[in-house]
CSV table of C-alpha atoms in Angstrom, one decimal:
chain,number,residue,atom,x,y,z
M,1,MET,CA,92.1,-17.3,40.1
M,2,THR,CA,90.9,-17.9,36.9
M,3,ALA,CA,92.8,-20.1,33.7
M,4,ALA,CA,93.1,-16.8,32.3
M,5,ASP,CA,94.7,-14.8,34.9
M,6,MET,CA,97.1,-17.7,35.9
M,7,ALA,CA,98.0,-18.0,32.2
M,8,TRP,CA,99.0,-13.9,32.4
M,9,SER,CA,101.1,-15.0,35.4
M,10,SER,CA,102.6,-17.9,34.4
M,11,SER,CA,103.8,-15.6,31.0
M,12,LEU,CA,104.7,-12.5,32.8
M,13,LYS,CA,107.4,-14.5,35.3
M,14,ASN,CA,109.0,-16.2,32.1
M,15,THR,CA,109.3,-12.6,30.5
M,16,ILE,CA,111.1,-11.6,33.8
M,17,ASN,CA,113.1,-14.8,33.8
M,18,LEU,CA,113.9,-14.2,30.2
M,19,GLY,CA,114.6,-10.5,30.4
M,20,ASN,CA,117.1,-11.2,33.3
M,21,SER,CA,118.4,-13.9,31.1
M,22,ILE,CA,119.3,-11.5,28.0
M,23,ILE,CA,120.0,-7.9,30.5
M,24,GLY,CA,123.8,-8.0,31.8
M,25,VAL,CA,126.6,-6.2,31.9
M,26,SER,CA,126.1,-4.7,28.1
M,27,ILE,CA,123.8,-2.5,29.9
M,28,LEU,CA,127.4,-0.9,30.9
M,29,ALA,CA,128.6,-0.4,27.3
M,30,MET,CA,126.0,1.1,25.6
M,31,PRO,CA,126.5,4.5,26.5
M,32,TYR,CA,129.8,3.5,24.5
M,33,CYS,CA,128.5,2.4,21.3
M,34,PHE,CA,126.1,5.6,21.3
M,35,GLU,CA,128.8,7.8,21.6
M,36,LYS,CA,130.9,6.1,18.8
M,37,ALA,CA,127.6,6.0,16.3
M,38,MET,CA,124.7,7.5,18.1
M,39,LEU,CA,122.0,6.7,15.2
M,40,SER,CA,123.7,3.2,15.1
M,41,SER,CA,121.8,2.5,18.5
M,42,LEU,CA,119.3,1.9,14.7
M,43,LEU,CA,121.2,-1.2,15.0
M,44,LEU,CA,120.0,-2.4,18.5
M,45,LEU,CA,116.6,-2.6,17.0
M,46,VAL,CA,118.1,-4.5,14.2
M,47,SER,CA,119.3,-7.1,16.7
M,48,GLY,CA,116.1,-7.0,18.8
M,49,LEU,CA,114.3,-8.6,15.6
M,50,LEU,CA,117.1,-10.6,14.3
M,51,THR,CA,116.2,-12.4,17.9
M,52,ARG,CA,112.7,-12.9,17.4
M,53,MET,CA,113.0,-14.5,14.4
M,54,THR,CA,115.6,-16.7,15.5
M,55,CYS,CA,113.8,-17.6,18.8
M,56,HIS,CA,110.5,-18.0,16.3
M,57,LEU,CA,112.4,-20.4,13.9
M,58,LEU,CA,113.7,-21.9,16.4
M,59,LEU,CA,110.7,-22.8,18.7
M,60,LYS,CA,108.4,-23.7,16.0
M,61,SER,CA,111.3,-25.9,15.0
M,62,ALA,CA,110.9,-27.7,18.5
M,63,ILE,CA,107.1,-27.6,18.6
M,64,THR,CA,107.3,-29.8,15.0
M,65,ALA,CA,109.9,-31.9,15.9
M,66,ARG,CA,109.1,-32.5,19.3
M,67,ARG,CA,111.8,-31.9,21.6
M,68,ARG,CA,112.3,-29.5,23.9
M,69,ASN,CA,115.7,-29.1,23.9
M,70,TYR,CA,118.2,-27.2,21.8
M,71,GLU,CA,121.1,-29.8,21.9
M,72,PHE,CA,118.5,-33.0,20.9
M,73,LEU,CA,117.0,-30.9,18.5
M,74,ALA,CA,120.7,-30.7,17.0
M,75,PHE,CA,121.1,-34.4,16.5
M,76,HIS,CA,117.0,-35.2,15.6
M,77,THR,CA,118.1,-32.6,12.5
M,78,PHE,CA,122.1,-32.9,12.1
M,79,GLY,CA,122.5,-36.3,14.1
M,80,PRO,CA,125.5,-36.1,16.6
M,81,THR,CA,127.9,-34.1,14.3
M,82,GLY,CA,124.8,-31.1,14.9
M,83,LYS,CA,123.9,-31.9,18.7
M,84,LEU,CA,127.4,-31.8,19.3
M,85,VAL,CA,128.1,-28.8,17.8
M,86,VAL,CA,125.5,-27.4,19.9
M,87,GLU,CA,126.9,-28.0,23.2
M,88,ILE,CA,130.1,-26.9,22.2
M,89,GLY,CA,128.8,-23.7,21.3
M,90,ILE,CA,126.5,-23.1,24.2
M,91,LEU,CA,129.4,-23.9,26.2
M,92,GLY,CA,131.6,-21.8,25.1
M,93,PHE,CA,128.9,-19.0,25.2
M,94,LEU,CA,127.9,-19.3,28.6
M,95,LEU,CA,131.5,-19.9,30.0
M,96,GLY,CA,132.5,-16.6,28.8
M,97,SER,CA,129.6,-15.5,30.4
M,98,CYS,CA,130.3,-16.9,33.7
M,99,VAL,CA,133.6,-15.5,33.4
M,100,ALA,CA,132.5,-12.0,32.4
M,101,PHE,CA,130.6,-12.2,35.2
M,102,PHE,CA,133.7,-12.9,38.1
M,103,VAL,CA,135.8,-10.7,36.0
M,104,VAL,CA,133.1,-7.7,36.2
M,105,MET,CA,132.9,-8.3,39.9
M,106,GLY,CA,136.1,-8.5,40.2
M,107,ASP,CA,136.9,-5.4,39.3
M,108,LEU,CA,133.3,-3.7,41.2
M,109,ALA,CA,133.5,-5.6,43.9
M,110,PRO,CA,136.9,-5.1,45.7
M,111,PRO,CA,137.3,-1.0,45.5
M,112,LEU,CA,134.1,-1.7,47.5
M,113,ALA,CA,135.5,-4.1,50.2
M,114,SER,CA,138.3,-1.8,50.6
M,115,ASP,CA,136.0,1.4,51.4
M,116,PHE,CA,133.6,-0.1,53.7
M,117,PHE,CA,136.6,-2.3,55.6
M,118,LEU,CA,138.8,-0.1,55.1
M,119,LEU,CA,141.7,-2.2,53.7
M,120,GLU,CA,144.4,-2.1,51.4
M,121,ALA,CA,143.1,-2.5,47.8
M,122,SER,CA,145.2,-4.8,46.2
M,123,PRO,CA,145.8,-8.1,43.9
M,124,ARG,CA,145.3,-9.8,46.9
M,125,LEU,CA,142.1,-8.3,48.3
M,126,ARG,CA,140.5,-9.1,44.4
M,127,LEU,CA,141.6,-12.5,44.7
M,128,THR,CA,139.7,-13.1,48.0
M,129,VAL,CA,136.6,-11.5,47.2
M,130,LEU,CA,136.3,-13.1,44.3
M,131,LEU,CA,136.4,-16.4,46.3
M,132,LEU,CA,133.7,-16.0,49.3
M,133,LEU,CA,131.7,-14.2,46.0
M,134,GLY,CA,132.6,-17.4,43.7
M,135,THR,CA,132.1,-19.8,47.4
M,136,CYS,CA,129.7,-18.8,49.6
M,137,VAL,CA,127.5,-17.1,47.2
M,138,GLY,CA,127.4,-18.4,43.5
M,139,LEU,CA,128.1,-22.1,44.5
M,140,PRO,CA,125.2,-22.3,46.9
M,141,LEU,CA,123.4,-20.4,44.4
M,142,GLY,CA,124.0,-22.7,41.5
M,143,LEU,CA,123.1,-26.0,43.3
M,144,LEU,CA,119.7,-25.2,43.4
M,145,ARG,CA,118.0,-27.5,41.4
M,146,ASN,CA,114.3,-25.3,40.8
M,147,LEU,CA,114.8,-22.2,40.2
M,148,ASP,CA,111.3,-20.6,41.4
M,149,SER,CA,112.7,-19.4,44.2
M,150,LEU,CA,115.2,-17.0,42.5
M,151,THR,CA,112.2,-15.4,40.7
M,152,SER,CA,111.5,-12.4,43.1
M,153,LEU,CA,115.4,-12.1,42.6
M,154,SER,CA,115.3,-11.7,39.4
M,155,ALA,CA,112.3,-9.1,39.0
M,156,LEU,CA,114.3,-7.1,41.8
M,157,SER,CA,117.6,-7.5,39.1
M,158,LEU,CA,115.3,-5.8,36.7
M,159,GLY,CA,114.0,-3.8,38.9
M,160,PHE,CA,118.5,-2.4,40.1
M,161,TYR,CA,118.6,-1.6,36.1
M,162,CYS,CA,116.1,0.5,35.9
M,163,LEU,CA,117.6,2.3,39.3
M,164,LEU,CA,120.9,2.0,37.8
M,165,VAL,CA,119.0,3.8,34.3
M,166,LEU,CA,117.2,7.0,36.6
M,167,LYS,CA,120.6,7.4,38.2
M,168,VAL,CA,122.6,7.6,35.2
M,169,PHE,CA,119.3,10.0,33.4
M,170,LEU,CA,119.5,12.2,36.9
M,171,GLU,CA,123.4,12.3,35.8
M,172,SER,CA,121.7,13.9,32.6
M,173,PHE,CA,119.4,16.3,33.5
M,174,PRO,CA,121.4,19.1,34.2
M,175,VAL,CA,123.0,18.7,30.4
M,176,LEU,CA,119.6,18.0,28.7
M,177,TRP,CA,118.3,20.9,30.8
M,178,SER,CA,120.8,23.4,29.3
M,179,GLY,CA,120.6,22.6,26.0
M,180,ALA,CA,124.1,21.8,25.4
M,181,TRP,CA,124.7,18.6,24.7
M,182,TRP,CA,123.2,19.1,21.2
M,183,ASP,CA,126.4,20.6,20.4
M,184,ARG,CA,128.6,18.1,21.8
M,185,VAL,CA,127.4,15.2,20.6
M,186,VAL,CA,127.6,13.4,17.3
M,187,LEU,CA,124.7,11.4,16.0
M,188,TRP,CA,126.5,9.5,12.7
M,189,ARG,CA,130.4,8.1,12.2
M,190,HIS,CA,129.8,4.9,10.0
M,191,GLU,CA,133.4,4.4,10.6
M,192,ASN,CA,132.6,3.3,13.6
M,193,LEU,CA,129.9,1.2,12.7
M,194,LEU,CA,131.8,-2.1,12.2
M,195,SER,CA,133.1,-1.3,15.8
M,196,VAL,CA,129.8,-1.6,18.3
M,197,LEU,CA,128.3,-4.3,16.0
M,198,PRO,CA,129.5,-6.7,17.7
M,199,ILE,CA,128.0,-5.6,20.9
M,200,PHE,CA,124.4,-4.7,19.6
M,201,ALA,CA,124.8,-8.1,17.6
M,202,MET,CA,124.9,-10.0,21.1
M,203,ALA,CA,123.3,-7.7,23.2
M,204,LEU,CA,120.0,-9.1,23.1
M,205,SER,CA,120.7,-12.7,22.3
M,206,CYS,CA,119.0,-15.4,24.7
M,207,GLN,CA,118.9,-18.8,21.9
M,208,PRO,CA,121.1,-20.9,24.3
M,209,GLN,CA,118.5,-20.3,27.4
M,210,LEU,CA,115.6,-19.8,25.4
M,211,PHE,CA,114.9,-23.9,26.2
M,212,GLU,CA,115.0,-23.4,30.1
M,213,ILE,CA,112.0,-21.4,29.3
M,214,PHE,CA,110.3,-23.5,27.1
M,215,ASP,CA,111.1,-26.4,29.7
M,216,THR,CA,109.2,-25.6,32.3
M,217,VAL,CA,105.7,-24.5,30.2
M,218,ASN,CA,103.2,-27.3,30.6
M,219,GLU,CA,101.7,-27.2,26.8
M,220,PRO,CA,104.0,-24.3,25.3
M,221,SER,CA,102.3,-23.0,22.1
M,222,LEU,CA,104.2,-21.2,19.6
M,223,LYS,CA,102.0,-17.8,20.4
M,224,ARG,CA,102.4,-18.1,24.1
M,225,MET,CA,106.7,-18.2,23.6
M,226,ASN,CA,106.2,-15.9,20.9
M,227,SER,CA,104.7,-13.1,23.1
M,228,VAL,CA,106.8,-14.2,26.1
M,229,VAL,CA,110.3,-14.0,23.6
M,230,ASN,CA,108.4,-10.7,22.3
M,231,GLY,CA,108.1,-8.7,25.6
M,232,ALA,CA,111.6,-9.6,27.0
M,233,VAL,CA,113.3,-8.3,23.9
M,234,GLN,CA,111.2,-5.0,23.9
M,235,MET,CA,111.5,-4.5,27.8
M,236,CYS,CA,115.4,-4.7,27.2
M,237,SER,CA,115.5,-2.9,24.8
M,238,MET,CA,114.1,0.1,26.0
M,239,VAL,CA,116.1,0.0,28.7
M,240,TYR,CA,119.6,0.0,26.8
M,241,ILE,CA,118.0,2.7,24.8
M,242,MET,CA,117.8,4.9,27.4
M,243,MET,CA,120.7,3.8,29.0
M,244,GLY,CA,123.1,4.7,25.8
M,245,PHE,CA,121.0,7.7,25.5
M,246,PHE,CA,121.4,9.3,28.4
M,247,GLY,CA,124.7,7.9,29.8
M,248,TYR,CA,126.0,9.2,26.0
M,249,VAL,CA,124.7,13.0,27.6
M,250,ALA,CA,125.4,13.2,30.9
M,251,PHE,CA,129.4,12.0,30.1
M,252,CYS,CA,130.4,12.9,26.6
M,253,GLY,CA,132.5,15.1,26.0
M,254,GLY,CA,134.4,15.4,29.4
M,255,GLY,CA,137.2,13.1,30.9
M,256,GLY,CA,138.6,11.7,27.6
M,257,PRO,CA,136.4,8.8,25.5
M,258,LEU,CA,134.1,7.3,27.1
M,259,PRO,CA,135.1,3.7,29.0
M,260,GLY,CA,132.8,0.0,28.1
M,261,ASN,CA,132.2,-0.4,32.0
M,262,VAL,CA,130.3,3.2,32.9
M,263,LEU,CA,130.1,2.9,36.1
M,264,ILE,CA,133.7,3.6,36.1
M,265,ARG,CA,131.9,7.4,35.9
M,266,LEU,CA,129.8,7.6,38.4
M,267,GLY,CA,131.1,9.7,41.1
M,268,SER,CA,132.4,8.6,44.5
M,269,SER,CA,128.9,9.5,46.3
M,270,LEU,CA,126.5,6.7,48.3
M,271,ALA,CA,124.5,6.7,45.8
M,272,SER,CA,127.5,5.6,43.1
M,273,GLU,CA,128.6,3.2,45.5
M,274,PHE,CA,125.5,1.9,45.8
M,275,ILE,CA,124.7,1.6,42.3
M,276,LYS,CA,128.0,-0.2,41.9
M,277,LEU,CA,127.0,-2.6,44.9
M,278,GLY,CA,123.8,-3.6,43.9
M,279,PHE,CA,124.6,-4.0,40.1
M,280,VAL,CA,127.3,-6.8,42.0
M,281,ALA,CA,124.3,-8.2,43.3
M,282,THR,CA,122.5,-8.8,40.4
M,283,LEU,CA,125.6,-10.6,38.4
M,284,VAL,CA,125.5,-12.2,41.6
M,285,VAL,CA,121.7,-13.3,41.1
M,286,SER,CA,122.5,-13.6,37.2
M,287,PHE,CA,125.0,-16.3,38.0
M,288,PRO,CA,123.2,-19.4,38.3
M,289,LEU,CA,120.5,-18.5,35.7
M,290,CYS,CA,123.8,-18.7,33.9
M,291,LEU,CA,124.2,-22.0,35.2
M,292,PHE,CA,122.0,-23.7,34.6
M,293,PRO,CA,121.8,-24.1,30.6
M,294,CYS,CA,126.3,-24.3,30.2
M,295,ARG,CA,125.5,-27.8,32.7
M,296,THR,CA,122.8,-29.6,31.0
M,297,SER,CA,125.3,-28.9,28.0
M,298,LEU,CA,127.9,-30.2,29.4
M,299,HIS,CA,126.3,-33.3,30.9
M,300,SER,CA,124.3,-34.0,27.4
M,301,LEU,CA,128.3,-33.9,26.1
M,302,LEU,CA,129.7,-36.4,28.5
M,303,PHE,CA,127.0,-38.6,29.9
M,304,LYS,CA,124.5,-39.0,27.3
M,305,ARG,CA,126.1,-41.1,24.6
M,306,GLY,CA,123.3,-43.6,23.5
M,307,SER,CA,120.2,-43.7,21.3
M,308,LYS,CA,117.3,-42.3,23.8
M,309,PHE,CA,117.5,-39.0,23.1
M,310,HIS,CA,113.7,-38.9,22.1
M,311,ASP,CA,113.0,-39.8,26.2
M,312,PRO,CA,112.1,-36.6,28.3
M,313,SER,CA,113.2,-38.8,31.3
M,314,TYR,CA,116.3,-39.1,30.3
M,315,ASP,CA,117.3,-35.5,30.3
M,316,TYR,CA,117.1,-35.7,33.8
M,317,ILE,CA,120.7,-34.7,35.6
M,318,PRO,CA,121.4,-37.4,38.5
M,319,ASP,CA,122.6,-35.8,42.2
M,320,GLY,CA,126.3,-36.9,42.4
M,321,GLN,CA,126.5,-35.5,38.4
M,322,PHE,CA,124.4,-32.7,39.3
M,323,ARG,CA,127.0,-31.6,42.1
M,324,LEU,CA,130.3,-32.9,40.6
M,325,LEU,CA,129.0,-30.5,37.1
M,326,THR,CA,128.0,-27.7,39.3
M,327,VAL,CA,131.7,-27.9,41.3
M,328,LEU,CA,133.3,-28.0,38.1
M,329,LEU,CA,132.1,-25.0,36.2
M,330,VAL,CA,132.2,-23.0,39.3
M,331,GLY,CA,136.0,-23.5,39.7
M,332,ALA,CA,136.7,-23.5,36.7
M,333,THR,CA,135.5,-20.3,35.4
M,334,LEU,CA,136.2,-18.5,39.3
M,335,ALA,CA,139.7,-20.2,38.8
M,336,THR,CA,139.7,-18.6,34.8
M,337,ALA,CA,138.8,-15.2,36.1
M,338,CYS,CA,141.6,-15.2,39.6
M,339,LEU,CA,144.2,-16.0,37.0
M,340,VAL,CA,143.2,-14.5,33.3
M,341,PRO,CA,141.2,-10.9,34.8
M,342,ASN,CA,141.9,-9.4,31.3
M,343,ILE,CA,140.1,-11.7,29.1
M,344,GLU,CA,138.4,-9.1,27.6
M,345,ILE,CA,139.8,-9.7,23.6
M,346,VAL,CA,139.0,-13.5,24.2
M,347,LEU,CA,135.5,-13.3,25.2
M,348,GLY,CA,134.8,-11.1,22.3
M,349,LEU,CA,136.6,-13.5,20.3
M,350,THR,CA,133.5,-16.1,21.4
M,351,GLY,CA,131.0,-13.8,21.5
M,352,SER,CA,131.3,-13.1,18.0
M,353,THR,CA,131.8,-16.5,16.3
M,354,ILE,CA,130.2,-18.9,18.9
M,355,GLY,CA,128.2,-17.0,19.8
M,356,THR,CA,126.5,-15.9,16.1
M,357,LEU,CA,127.0,-19.6,15.4
M,358,ILE,CA,124.8,-20.3,18.0
M,359,CYS,CA,122.4,-17.5,18.6
M,360,VAL,CA,121.6,-16.9,14.0
M,361,ILE,CA,122.8,-19.6,12.2
M,362,MET,CA,122.1,-22.6,14.3
M,363,PRO,CA,118.5,-22.0,15.0
M,364,ALA,CA,117.8,-20.4,10.6
M,365,LEU,CA,119.7,-24.6,9.9
M,366,VAL,CA,117.7,-26.2,11.7
M,367,PHE,CA,114.0,-24.6,10.5
M,368,THR,CA,116.0,-25.4,7.1
M,369,ARG,CA,115.8,-29.4,7.7
M,370,VAL,CA,112.6,-29.0,10.1
M,371,GLN,CA,110.6,-27.5,7.5
M,372,PRO,CA,111.7,-29.1,3.7
M,373,LYS,CA,108.9,-27.4,2.0
M,374,SER,CA,109.4,-24.4,0.5
M,375,THR,CA,107.3,-21.5,2.4
M,376,ASN,CA,108.4,-17.9,3.3
M,377,GLU,CA,110.0,-18.9,6.2
M,378,ARG,CA,112.1,-21.2,4.8
M,379,LEU,CA,113.6,-18.8,2.3
M,380,VAL,CA,113.9,-16.3,5.6
M,381,ALA,CA,116.2,-18.5,7.6
M,382,LYS,CA,118.3,-19.4,4.4
M,383,PHE,CA,118.7,-15.5,4.9
M,384,LEU,CA,119.3,-15.6,8.6
M,385,SER,CA,121.7,-17.9,7.8
M,386,TRP,CA,123.9,-15.9,5.7
M,387,ALA,CA,123.5,-12.9,6.8
M,388,GLY,CA,124.8,-14.5,10.6
M,389,LEU,CA,127.9,-15.8,8.7
M,390,CYS,CA,128.4,-12.0,7.5
M,391,ILE,CA,128.1,-10.8,10.9
M,392,MET,CA,130.4,-13.5,12.3
M,393,ILE,CA,132.6,-12.3,9.7
M,394,GLY,CA,132.5,-8.7,10.3
M,395,CYS,CA,132.6,-9.1,14.3
M,396,THR,CA,135.3,-11.3,14.1
M,397,MET,CA,137.8,-9.4,12.2
M,398,THR,CA,136.7,-5.6,14.2
M,399,THR,CA,137.5,-7.6,17.2
M,400,LEU,CA,141.1,-8.6,16.0
M,401,SER,CA,141.3,-4.8,14.8
M,402,GLN,CA,141.2,-4.2,18.5
M,403,VAL,CA,144.3,-6.5,19.6
M,404,ARG,CA,147.2,-4.7,19.8
M,405,PRO,CA,149.8,-4.2,22.4
M,406,PRO,CA,149.3,-1.8,25.2
M,407,ASP,CA,151.7,1.0,25.2
M,408,ARG,CA,154.5,0.8,27.4
M,409,GLY,CA,153.4,1.5,31.3
M,410,SER,CA,150.5,2.3,30.4
M,411,ALA,CA,147.8,-0.1,32.6
M,412,PRO,CA,145.3,-2.5,30.8
M,413,SER,CA,141.9,-1.7,30.7
M,414,ARG,CA,140.3,-3.6,33.2
M,415,LEU,CA,137.0,-4.2,31.1
M,416,ASN,CA,136.6,-3.4,26.8
M,417,PRO,CA,133.2,-2.9,25.9
M,418,LEU,CA,134.0,-6.4,23.6
M,419,ALA,CA,134.0,-8.6,26.6
M,420,VAL,CA,130.1,-7.1,27.0
M,421,VAL,CA,129.6,-9.4,24.0
M,422,VAL,CA,129.2,-12.7,25.7
M,423,SER,CA,128.3,-11.1,29.1
M,424,ARG,CA,124.9,-11.3,30.0
M,425,PRO,CA,123.4,-12.4,32.6
M,426,ALA,CA,122.4,-15.3,30.5
M,427,PRO,CA,119.5,-18.0,31.5
M,428,LEU,CA,116.4,-18.5,33.3
M,429,LEU,CA,114.8,-19.2,36.0
M,430,ARG,CA,112.6,-22.3,36.4
């Protein structure tokens, strides 16, 4: 194998890993977003461009400052305060993602177990299934130091998302063939733009996981890393658009407004049950990918108080601390999902505040510090920092507007679309 072939193979693996870290349960909310404002799906393309620009600024800052870690890059530019902000931000963002994984698994897995084992669906069954998934699957995978062994599973996860899109396409095909869908869909609802903005703004975020890929590349040039980011963002954007369009066409106009979890609308056929089971499996595989940068940030926050932030060997986590942090994080996220199954609004607020801070505002501010000269890129970074602040305010206000006391006798929703804001299979393969 030539050097060019090896470089292409490595870039493809990194693109798949990053793509799997981006795409997640947010895919379930795409039909909901299209129903709210179909042409506002252009916001998805804008969000993709925003992600690519902020990742470029973050990568260029890291290469210029010779730092291969988000926290240490923030320490280099803003001192201990900047490092603390990034650590807490990444922790909050990714912990919300991990909790969301367990919440969705708690919604999908117990009904499947009830049908398969002929058990009574009950809160105890949900608790049992979550404990089994967390301790017997999530914890062992989370204890892996080298995640190269999960690369093939990451590719299978992306393949499953394509299978999910195919299933939804088959559901929509009769409607598309008859042409009746054109009279049922609504192309533009400007009043709903702010309600879908939090989902679109965060659906393609990968900044907290970017350095997990960056750290695995021997010679990470800016051009090569930009190529990986662009490929992953474009791939996920296409999947989101197809899922949103076909899901909206298939299920609009039947049974009321579309839910945030489009899997609820799937029938009880064997194929539908297989899709739900596969989605649970992809969440289980994605959990350790999300856990990895979360553990790195927590270790940096708790154990790195010295002045050796520039030392690459200082980034190593000793075995004892590695296992302790893994058990702590898995236990905390699992307990939160078990005790607070309806955490949708909390996750929405987490994504619209901390997520925007970490994914948009901080990368732009870091670049303005690393690049003191007045250049076009520095002007873009200043604009993005203000745009990120506006997105944060708009998303937070929109999320807060969704907080309404439930009607008496009505059951709370298991998966609110706003939970998707922070629920992407986050992070990556080593």
